[in-house]
PDB file of C-alpha atoms in Angstrom:
ATOM      1  CA  MET A 134       0.000   0.000   0.000  1.00  0.00           C
ATOM      2  CA  LYS A 135       1.172   3.528  -0.776  1.00  0.00           C
ATOM      3  CA  TYR A 136       0.441   6.247   1.759  1.00  0.00           C
ATOM      4  CA  LEU A 137       0.911   9.952   1.075  1.00  0.00           C
ATOM      5  CA  ILE A 138       1.281  12.793   3.556  1.00  0.00           C
ATOM      6  CA  VAL A 139       0.922  16.165   1.813  1.00  0.00           C
ATOM      7  CA  ASN A 140       2.667  18.711   4.025  1.00  0.00           C
ATOM      8  CA  GLY A 141       2.426  22.492   3.640  1.00  0.00           C
ATOM      9  CA  ASP A 142       5.543  24.269   4.872  1.00  0.00           C
ATOM     10  CA  ASP A 143       5.654  27.836   6.223  1.00  0.00           C
ATOM     11  CA  PHE A 144       2.328  27.816   8.111  1.00  0.00           C
ATOM     12  CA  GLY A 145       2.454  31.097  10.018  1.00  0.00           C
ATOM     13  CA  ALA A 146       4.697  32.930   7.535  1.00  0.00           C
ATOM     14  CA  SER A 147       1.936  35.320   6.407  1.00  0.00           C
ATOM     15  CA  ARG A 148      -1.822  35.744   6.281  1.00  0.00           C
ATOM     16  CA  GLY A 149      -1.832  34.748   2.612  1.00  0.00           C
ATOM     17  CA  ILE A 150       0.093  31.557   3.313  1.00  0.00           C
ATOM     18  CA  ASN A 151      -2.120  30.721   6.285  1.00  0.00           C
ATOM     19  CA  ARG A 152      -5.209  31.135   4.124  1.00  0.00           C
ATOM     20  CA  GLY A 153      -3.719  29.075   1.309  1.00  0.00           C
ATOM     21  CA  ILE A 154      -2.761  26.181   3.574  1.00  0.00           C
ATOM     22  CA  LEU A 155      -6.241  26.007   5.098  1.00  0.00           C
ATOM     23  CA  GLU A 156      -7.815  26.151   1.646  1.00  0.00           C
ATOM     24  CA  ALA A 157      -5.513  23.402   0.353  1.00  0.00           C
ATOM     25  CA  HIS A 158      -6.602  21.277   3.315  1.00  0.00           C
ATOM     26  CA  ARG A 159     -10.325  21.950   3.085  1.00  0.00           C
ATOM     27  CA  ARG A 160     -10.679  21.892  -0.700  1.00  0.00           C
ATOM     28  CA  GLY A 161      -7.636  19.924  -1.754  1.00  0.00           C
ATOM     29  CA  ILE A 162      -5.319  17.098  -0.784  1.00  0.00           C
ATOM     30  CA  LEU A 163      -3.168  18.766   1.893  1.00  0.00           C
ATOM     31  CA  THR A 164      -3.220  16.724   5.114  1.00  0.00           C
ATOM     32  CA  SER A 165      -0.473  18.304   7.198  1.00  0.00           C
ATOM     33  CA  ALA A 166       1.298  21.597   7.870  1.00  0.00           C
ATOM     34  CA  SER A 167       4.484  22.776   9.570  1.00  0.00           C
ATOM     35  CA  LEU A 168       4.154  25.824  11.828  1.00  0.00           C
ATOM     36  CA  LEU A 169       6.643  28.667  12.171  1.00  0.00           C
ATOM     37  CA  VAL A 170       6.343  29.913  15.755  1.00  0.00           C
ATOM     38  CA  ARG A 171       8.268  33.215  15.723  1.00  0.00           C
ATOM     39  CA  THR A 172       6.406  35.319  13.156  1.00  0.00           C
ATOM     40  CA  PRO A 173       3.699  37.998  13.501  1.00  0.00           C
ATOM     41  CA  TRP A 174       1.235  35.530  11.936  1.00  0.00           C
ATOM     42  CA  SER A 175       2.063  32.466  14.034  1.00  0.00           C
ATOM     43  CA  GLU A 176      -0.822  33.085  16.422  1.00  0.00           C
ATOM     44  CA  GLU A 177      -3.279  33.415  13.541  1.00  0.00           C
ATOM     45  CA  ALA A 178      -2.035  30.135  12.084  1.00  0.00           C
ATOM     46  CA  ALA A 179      -2.449  28.415  15.446  1.00  0.00           C
ATOM     47  CA  GLU A 180      -5.980  29.795  15.783  1.00  0.00           C
ATOM     48  CA  LEU A 181      -6.779  28.303  12.372  1.00  0.00           C
ATOM     49  CA  GLY A 182      -5.058  25.014  13.095  1.00  0.00           C
ATOM     50  CA  ARG A 183      -6.410  24.234  16.562  1.00  0.00           C
ATOM     51  CA  PRO A 184     -10.060  23.743  15.498  1.00  0.00           C
ATOM     52  CA  THR A 185      -9.079  21.736  12.404  1.00  0.00           C
ATOM     53  CA  PRO A 186      -8.562  18.246  13.859  1.00  0.00           C
ATOM     54  CA  ASP A 187      -7.890  16.468  10.566  1.00  0.00           C
ATOM     55  CA  LEU A 188      -4.907  18.743   9.852  1.00  0.00           C
ATOM     56  CA  SER A 189      -1.780  17.474  11.568  1.00  0.00           C
ATOM     57  CA  VAL A 190       0.457  20.392  12.582  1.00  0.00           C
ATOM     58  CA  GLY A 191       4.167  20.005  13.214  1.00  0.00           C
ATOM     59  CA  LEU A 192       6.990  22.331  14.214  1.00  0.00           C
ATOM     60  CA  HIS A 193       8.842  24.123  11.406  1.00  0.00           C
ATOM     61  CA  VAL A 194      11.985  25.183  13.255  1.00  0.00           C
ATOM     62  CA  ASP A 195      13.467  28.429  11.942  1.00  0.00           C
ATOM     63  CA  LEU A 196      17.083  29.131  12.848  1.00  0.00           C
ATOM     64  CA  GLY A 197      17.132  32.001  10.382  1.00  0.00           C
ATOM     65  CA  LYS A 198      20.391  33.698   9.499  1.00  0.00           C
ATOM     66  CA  GLU A 199      21.757  32.821  12.900  1.00  0.00           C
ATOM     67  CA  LEU A 200      22.862  29.306  11.906  1.00  0.00           C
ATOM     68  CA  LYS A 201      26.145  30.131  10.168  1.00  0.00           C
ATOM     69  CA  PRO A 202      27.559  32.525  12.788  1.00  0.00           C
ATOM     70  CA  ILE A 203      26.897  30.052  15.580  1.00  0.00           C
ATOM     71  CA  THR A 204      28.686  27.095  14.043  1.00  0.00           C
ATOM     72  CA  GLY A 205      30.048  25.203  17.025  1.00  0.00           C
ATOM     73  CA  SER A 206      27.615  26.785  19.486  1.00  0.00           C
ATOM     74  CA  LEU A 207      25.629  23.640  20.105  1.00  0.00           C
ATOM     75  CA  GLY A 208      24.370  24.879  23.460  1.00  0.00           C
ATOM     76  CA  TRP A 209      22.623  27.854  21.868  1.00  0.00           C
ATOM     77  CA  MET A 210      21.117  25.722  19.150  1.00  0.00           C
ATOM     78  CA  ARG A 211      19.776  23.125  21.577  1.00  0.00           C
ATOM     79  CA  GLU A 212      18.210  25.871  23.698  1.00  0.00           C
ATOM     80  CA  GLU A 213      16.630  27.483  20.628  1.00  0.00           C
ATOM     81  CA  LEU A 214      15.104  24.183  19.516  1.00  0.00           C
ATOM     82  CA  HIS A 215      13.563  23.734  22.954  1.00  0.00           C
ATOM     83  CA  ARG A 216      12.354  27.368  23.020  1.00  0.00           C
ATOM     84  CA  GLN A 217      10.567  26.910  19.713  1.00  0.00           C
ATOM     85  CA  PHE A 218       9.145  23.572  20.842  1.00  0.00           C
ATOM     86  CA  ALA A 219       7.779  25.239  23.989  1.00  0.00           C
ATOM     87  CA  ARG A 220       6.362  28.106  21.933  1.00  0.00           C
ATOM     88  CA  PHE A 221       4.568  25.608  19.701  1.00  0.00           C
ATOM     89  CA  GLN A 222       2.935  24.074  22.769  1.00  0.00           C
ATOM     90  CA  GLU A 223       1.826  27.522  23.938  1.00  0.00           C
ATOM     91  CA  LEU A 224       0.309  28.336  20.561  1.00  0.00           C
ATOM     92  CA  MET A 225      -1.337  24.992  19.802  1.00  0.00           C
ATOM     93  CA  ASP A 226      -2.020  23.746  23.348  1.00  0.00           C
ATOM     94  CA  ARG A 227      -0.461  20.402  22.429  1.00  0.00           C
ATOM     95  CA  ARG A 228       2.737  18.925  21.112  1.00  0.00           C
ATOM     96  CA  PRO A 229       3.596  18.918  17.395  1.00  0.00           C
ATOM     97  CA  THR A 230       2.790  15.860  15.320  1.00  0.00           C
ATOM     98  CA  HIS A 231       6.160  16.000  13.551  1.00  0.00           C
ATOM     99  CA  LEU A 232       9.393  17.955  13.267  1.00  0.00           C
ATOM    100  CA  ASP A 233      11.113  19.655  10.332  1.00  0.00           C
ATOM    101  CA  SER A 234      12.861  22.940   9.593  1.00  0.00           C
ATOM    102  CA  HIS A 235      12.753  26.085   7.491  1.00  0.00           C
ATOM    103  CA  HIS A 236      15.039  25.719   4.458  1.00  0.00           C
ATOM    104  CA  ASN A 237      15.836  22.212   5.771  1.00  0.00           C
ATOM    105  CA  VAL A 238      18.570  23.492   8.080  1.00  0.00           C
ATOM    106  CA  HIS A 239      18.244  20.278  10.082  1.00  0.00           C
ATOM    107  CA  ARG A 240      20.441  18.717   7.382  1.00  0.00           C
ATOM    108  CA  GLU A 241      23.438  20.774   8.522  1.00  0.00           C
ATOM    109  CA  PRO A 242      26.005  18.530  10.243  1.00  0.00           C
ATOM    110  CA  GLN A 243      26.039  20.609  13.427  1.00  0.00           C
ATOM    111  CA  ALA A 244      22.245  20.746  13.592  1.00  0.00           C
ATOM    112  CA  LEU A 245      21.145  17.220  12.678  1.00  0.00           C
ATOM    113  CA  PRO A 246      22.139  15.494  15.957  1.00  0.00           C
ATOM    114  CA  LEU A 247      20.207  18.093  17.960  1.00  0.00           C
ATOM    115  CA  PHE A 248      17.112  17.737  15.821  1.00  0.00           C
ATOM    116  CA  LEU A 249      17.300  13.953  16.165  1.00  0.00           C
ATOM    117  CA  GLU A 250      17.718  14.358  19.906  1.00  0.00           C
ATOM    118  CA  LEU A 251      14.583  16.520  20.180  1.00  0.00           C
ATOM    119  CA  ALA A 252      12.578  14.166  17.960  1.00  0.00           C
ATOM    120  CA  ALA A 253      13.618  11.146  20.028  1.00  0.00           C
ATOM    121  CA  GLU A 254      12.887  12.921  23.308  1.00  0.00           C
ATOM    122  CA  HIS A 255       9.270  13.490  22.300  1.00  0.00           C
ATOM    123  CA  GLY A 256       8.723  10.487  20.043  1.00  0.00           C
ATOM    124  CA  LEU A 257       8.168  12.623  16.944  1.00  0.00           C
ATOM    125  CA  PRO A 258       8.560  11.677  13.288  1.00  0.00           C
ATOM    126  CA  MET A 259      11.180  13.892  11.640  1.00  0.00           C
ATOM    127  CA  ARG A 260      11.586  14.872   8.015  1.00  0.00           C
ATOM    128  CA  GLU A 261      13.908  12.644   5.968  1.00  0.00           C
ATOM    129  CA  GLN A 262      13.953   9.999   8.692  1.00  0.00           C
ATOM    130  CA  PRO A 263      12.351   6.534   8.531  1.00  0.00           C
ATOM    131  CA  PRO A 264       9.660   5.408   8.113  1.00  0.00           C
ATOM    132  CA  VAL A 265       8.666   8.341   5.850  1.00  0.00           C
ATOM    133  CA  ARG A 266      10.337   9.017   2.506  1.00  0.00           C
ATOM    134  CA  TYR A 267      10.620  12.738   1.765  1.00  0.00           C
ATOM    135  CA  PHE A 268       9.808  14.023  -1.717  1.00  0.00           C
ATOM    136  CA  SER A 269      10.709  17.626  -2.640  1.00  0.00           C
ATOM    137  CA  LYS A 270      10.349  17.794  -6.448  1.00  0.00           C
ATOM    138  CA  PHE A 271       6.924  19.472  -6.312  1.00  0.00           C
ATOM    139  CA  TYR A 272       8.542  22.901  -6.351  1.00  0.00           C
ATOM    140  CA  GLY A 273       8.173  25.583  -9.006  1.00  0.00           C
ATOM    141  CA  GLN A 274      11.546  27.291  -9.033  1.00  0.00           C
ATOM    142  CA  TRP A 275      15.199  26.470  -9.555  1.00  0.00           C
ATOM    143  CA  GLY A 276      18.205  28.265 -10.961  1.00  0.00           C
ATOM    144  CA  GLY A 277      16.520  31.546 -10.084  1.00  0.00           C
ATOM    145  CA  LYS A 278      13.747  30.906 -12.628  1.00  0.00           C
ATOM    146  CA  THR A 279      10.078  30.040 -12.283  1.00  0.00           C
ATOM    147  CA  HIS A 280       8.912  26.674 -13.630  1.00  0.00           C
ATOM    148  CA  LEU A 281       5.160  26.517 -13.228  1.00  0.00           C
ATOM    149  CA  GLU A 282       5.051  23.393 -15.378  1.00  0.00           C
ATOM    150  CA  GLN A 283       6.750  21.528 -12.524  1.00  0.00           C
ATOM    151  CA  ILE A 284       3.802  22.218 -10.207  1.00  0.00           C
ATOM    152  CA  SER A 285       1.005  21.633 -12.709  1.00  0.00           C
ATOM    153  CA  VAL A 286      -1.682  18.983 -12.340  1.00  0.00           C
ATOM    154  CA  GLU A 287      -0.092  16.974 -15.125  1.00  0.00           C
ATOM    155  CA  SER A 288       3.338  17.093 -13.509  1.00  0.00           C
ATOM    156  CA  LEU A 289       2.006  16.055 -10.102  1.00  0.00           C
ATOM    157  CA  ALA A 290       0.070  13.189 -11.693  1.00  0.00           C
ATOM    158  CA  ARG A 291       3.306  11.939 -13.311  1.00  0.00           C
ATOM    159  CA  MET A 292       5.078  12.153  -9.964  1.00  0.00           C
ATOM    160  CA  LEU A 293       2.335  10.125  -8.327  1.00  0.00           C
ATOM    161  CA  GLU A 294       2.748   7.511 -11.038  1.00  0.00           C
ATOM    162  CA  THR A 295       6.530   7.186 -10.980  1.00  0.00           C
ATOM    163  CA  GLU A 296       8.043   8.603  -7.800  1.00  0.00           C
ATOM    164  CA  PHE A 297       6.169   7.220  -4.815  1.00  0.00           C
ATOM    165  CA  ASN A 298       7.055   3.950  -3.136  1.00  0.00           C
ATOM    166  CA  GLU A 299       5.173   1.449  -1.028  1.00  0.00           C
ATOM    167  CA  GLY A 300       4.818   2.663   2.551  1.00  0.00           C
ATOM    168  CA  PHE A 301       4.798   6.261   3.762  1.00  0.00           C
ATOM    169  CA  ASN A 302       5.776   9.240   1.612  1.00  0.00           C
ATOM    170  CA  GLU A 303       5.768  12.961   2.368  1.00  0.00           C
ATOM    171  CA  LEU A 304       5.088  15.402  -0.461  1.00  0.00           C
ATOM    172  CA  SER A 305       6.456  18.799   0.534  1.00  0.00           C
ATOM    173  CA  CYS A 306       4.507  21.782  -0.798  1.00  0.00           C
ATOM    174  CA  HIS A 307       4.223  25.549  -0.304  1.00  0.00           C
ATOM    175  CA  PRO A 308       0.658  26.688  -1.099  1.00  0.00           C
ATOM    176  CA  GLY A 309      -0.441  30.227  -0.377  1.00  0.00           C
ATOM    177  CA  TYR A 310      -1.556  33.587  -1.701  1.00  0.00           C
ATOM    178  CA  VAL A 311       0.669  36.501  -2.654  1.00  0.00           C
ATOM    179  CA  ASP A 312       0.851  38.764   0.377  1.00  0.00           C
ATOM    180  CA  PRO A 313       2.324  42.308   0.361  1.00  0.00           C
ATOM    181  CA  ASP A 314       3.320  41.852   4.007  1.00  0.00           C
ATOM    182  CA  TYR A 315       5.534  38.899   3.096  1.00  0.00           C
ATOM    183  CA  PRO A 316       8.023  39.737   0.340  1.00  0.00           C
ATOM    184  CA  THR A 317       9.420  36.528  -1.096  1.00  0.00           C
ATOM    185  CA  GLY A 318      10.937  35.245  -4.289  1.00  0.00           C
ATOM    186  CA  TYR A 319       8.480  32.333  -4.239  1.00  0.00           C
ATOM    187  CA  SER A 320       5.065  33.967  -4.633  1.00  0.00           C
ATOM    188  CA  ARG A 321       3.041  33.221  -7.766  1.00  0.00           C
ATOM    189  CA  GLU A 322       4.438  29.713  -7.532  1.00  0.00           C
ATOM    190  CA  ARG A 323       2.572  29.337  -4.229  1.00  0.00           C
ATOM    191  CA  GLU A 324      -0.708  30.239  -5.886  1.00  0.00           C
ATOM    192  CA  ALA A 325       0.006  27.756  -8.695  1.00  0.00           C
ATOM    193  CA  GLU A 326       0.690  25.029  -6.134  1.00  0.00           C
ATOM    194  CA  LEU A 327      -2.585  25.865  -4.406  1.00  0.00           C
ATOM    195  CA  ARG A 328      -4.567  25.548  -7.640  1.00  0.00           C
ATOM    196  CA  THR A 329      -2.975  22.180  -8.366  1.00  0.00           C
ATOM    197  CA  LEU A 330      -3.548  20.786  -4.879  1.00  0.00           C
ATOM    198  CA  CYS A 331      -7.231  21.746  -5.072  1.00  0.00           C
ATOM    199  CA  ASP A 332      -7.812  20.413  -8.580  1.00  0.00           C
ATOM    200  CA  PRO A 333     -10.184  17.385  -8.541  1.00  0.00           C
ATOM    201  CA  ARG A 334      -8.043  15.681 -11.177  1.00  0.00           C
ATOM    202  CA  VAL A 335      -5.355  15.164  -8.530  1.00  0.00           C
ATOM    203  CA  ARG A 336      -7.733  13.219  -6.297  1.00  0.00           C
ATOM    204  CA  GLN A 337      -8.680  11.163  -9.316  1.00  0.00           C
ATOM    205  CA  ALA A 338      -4.991  10.455  -9.983  1.00  0.00           C
ATOM    206  CA  LEU A 339      -4.524   9.324  -6.388  1.00  0.00           C
ATOM    207  CA  ALA A 340      -7.474   6.952  -6.652  1.00  0.00           C
ATOM    208  CA  GLU A 341      -6.289   5.512  -9.953  1.00  0.00           C
ATOM    209  CA  ARG A 342      -2.887   4.765  -8.435  1.00  0.00           C
ATOM    210  CA  SER A 343      -4.316   3.391  -5.152  1.00  0.00           C
ATOM    211  CA  ILE A 344      -2.481   6.024  -3.104  1.00  0.00           C
ATOM    212  CA  GLN A 345      -4.127   6.725   0.237  1.00  0.00           C
ATOM    213  CA  LEU A 346      -3.929  10.208   1.752  1.00  0.00           C
ATOM    214  CA  VAL A 347      -2.880  10.185   5.398  1.00  0.00           C
ATOM    215  CA  SER A 348      -1.503  12.680   7.903  1.00  0.00           C
ATOM    216  CA  TYR A 349       1.129  12.555  10.590  1.00  0.00           C
ATOM    217  CA  HIS A 350      -1.713  11.779  13.001  1.00  0.00           C
ATOM    218  CA  ASP A 351      -2.230   8.541  11.077  1.00  0.00           C
ATOM    219  CA  LEU A 352       1.480   7.774  10.930  1.00  0.00           C
ATOM    220  CA  ALA A 353       1.701   8.054  14.700  1.00  0.00           C
ATOM    221  CA  LYS A 354      -1.106   5.511  15.047  1.00  0.00           C
ATOM    222  CA  PHE A 355       0.596   3.093  12.662  1.00  0.00           C
ATOM    223  CA  VAL A 356       4.002   3.225  14.317  1.00  0.00           C
ATOM    224  CA  GLY A 357       2.633   3.364  17.846  1.00  0.00           C
ATOM    225  CA  ASN A 358       4.178   6.591  19.133  1.00  0.00           C
ATOM    226  CA  ALA A 359       1.307   9.043  18.922  1.00  0.00           C
ATOM    227  CA  PRO A 360       2.044  12.297  20.806  1.00  0.00           C
ATOM    228  CA  THR A 361      -0.071  12.910  23.879  1.00  0.00           C
TER     229      THR A 361
END
């Protein structure tokens, strides 16, 4: 059996992104989101996420531009991970369902052991760790250029056909609306992702390929370490 978690990164980054993630969940195939906890729109995202029980919400750790200057300062980084974890609990009134990071900084050699430590401490699934295979090709920009064809319905359908394995898979996505309060180089691509995720042809493609949508809530039940 193939299981697919569709995870929206950057929940809390802006009002437009918050709105897009909720729309992709309610009208589309998005099952999960990762919450930034240190932005002006984090509280709004939490207010939207708390009463939406079918949306699993994890912690999207943001170490910002501080990561490079603190190379070697493992004490600071560990404390910051725990501060953001505690802030998530304050905002959501529960623990996260999973753990990942903004711009995937958890991959950095000095950061990865601390992320793994936090995930193990709380029994959380973490991005790019078993049993979930991480898939990042649903992204509409590379080489400084926009590639909307990469995030079209047709492209996603091909990915579903050829890229997903038996077991659990996470499709990373970034749906949202252009927001003047959040200047970013990835803007109209977010709206294109949102349209694709909400297109009924994508659900049809999932059904034809016998891919079952699940969330990190479901994963926790399967592997027996559901957060409490």
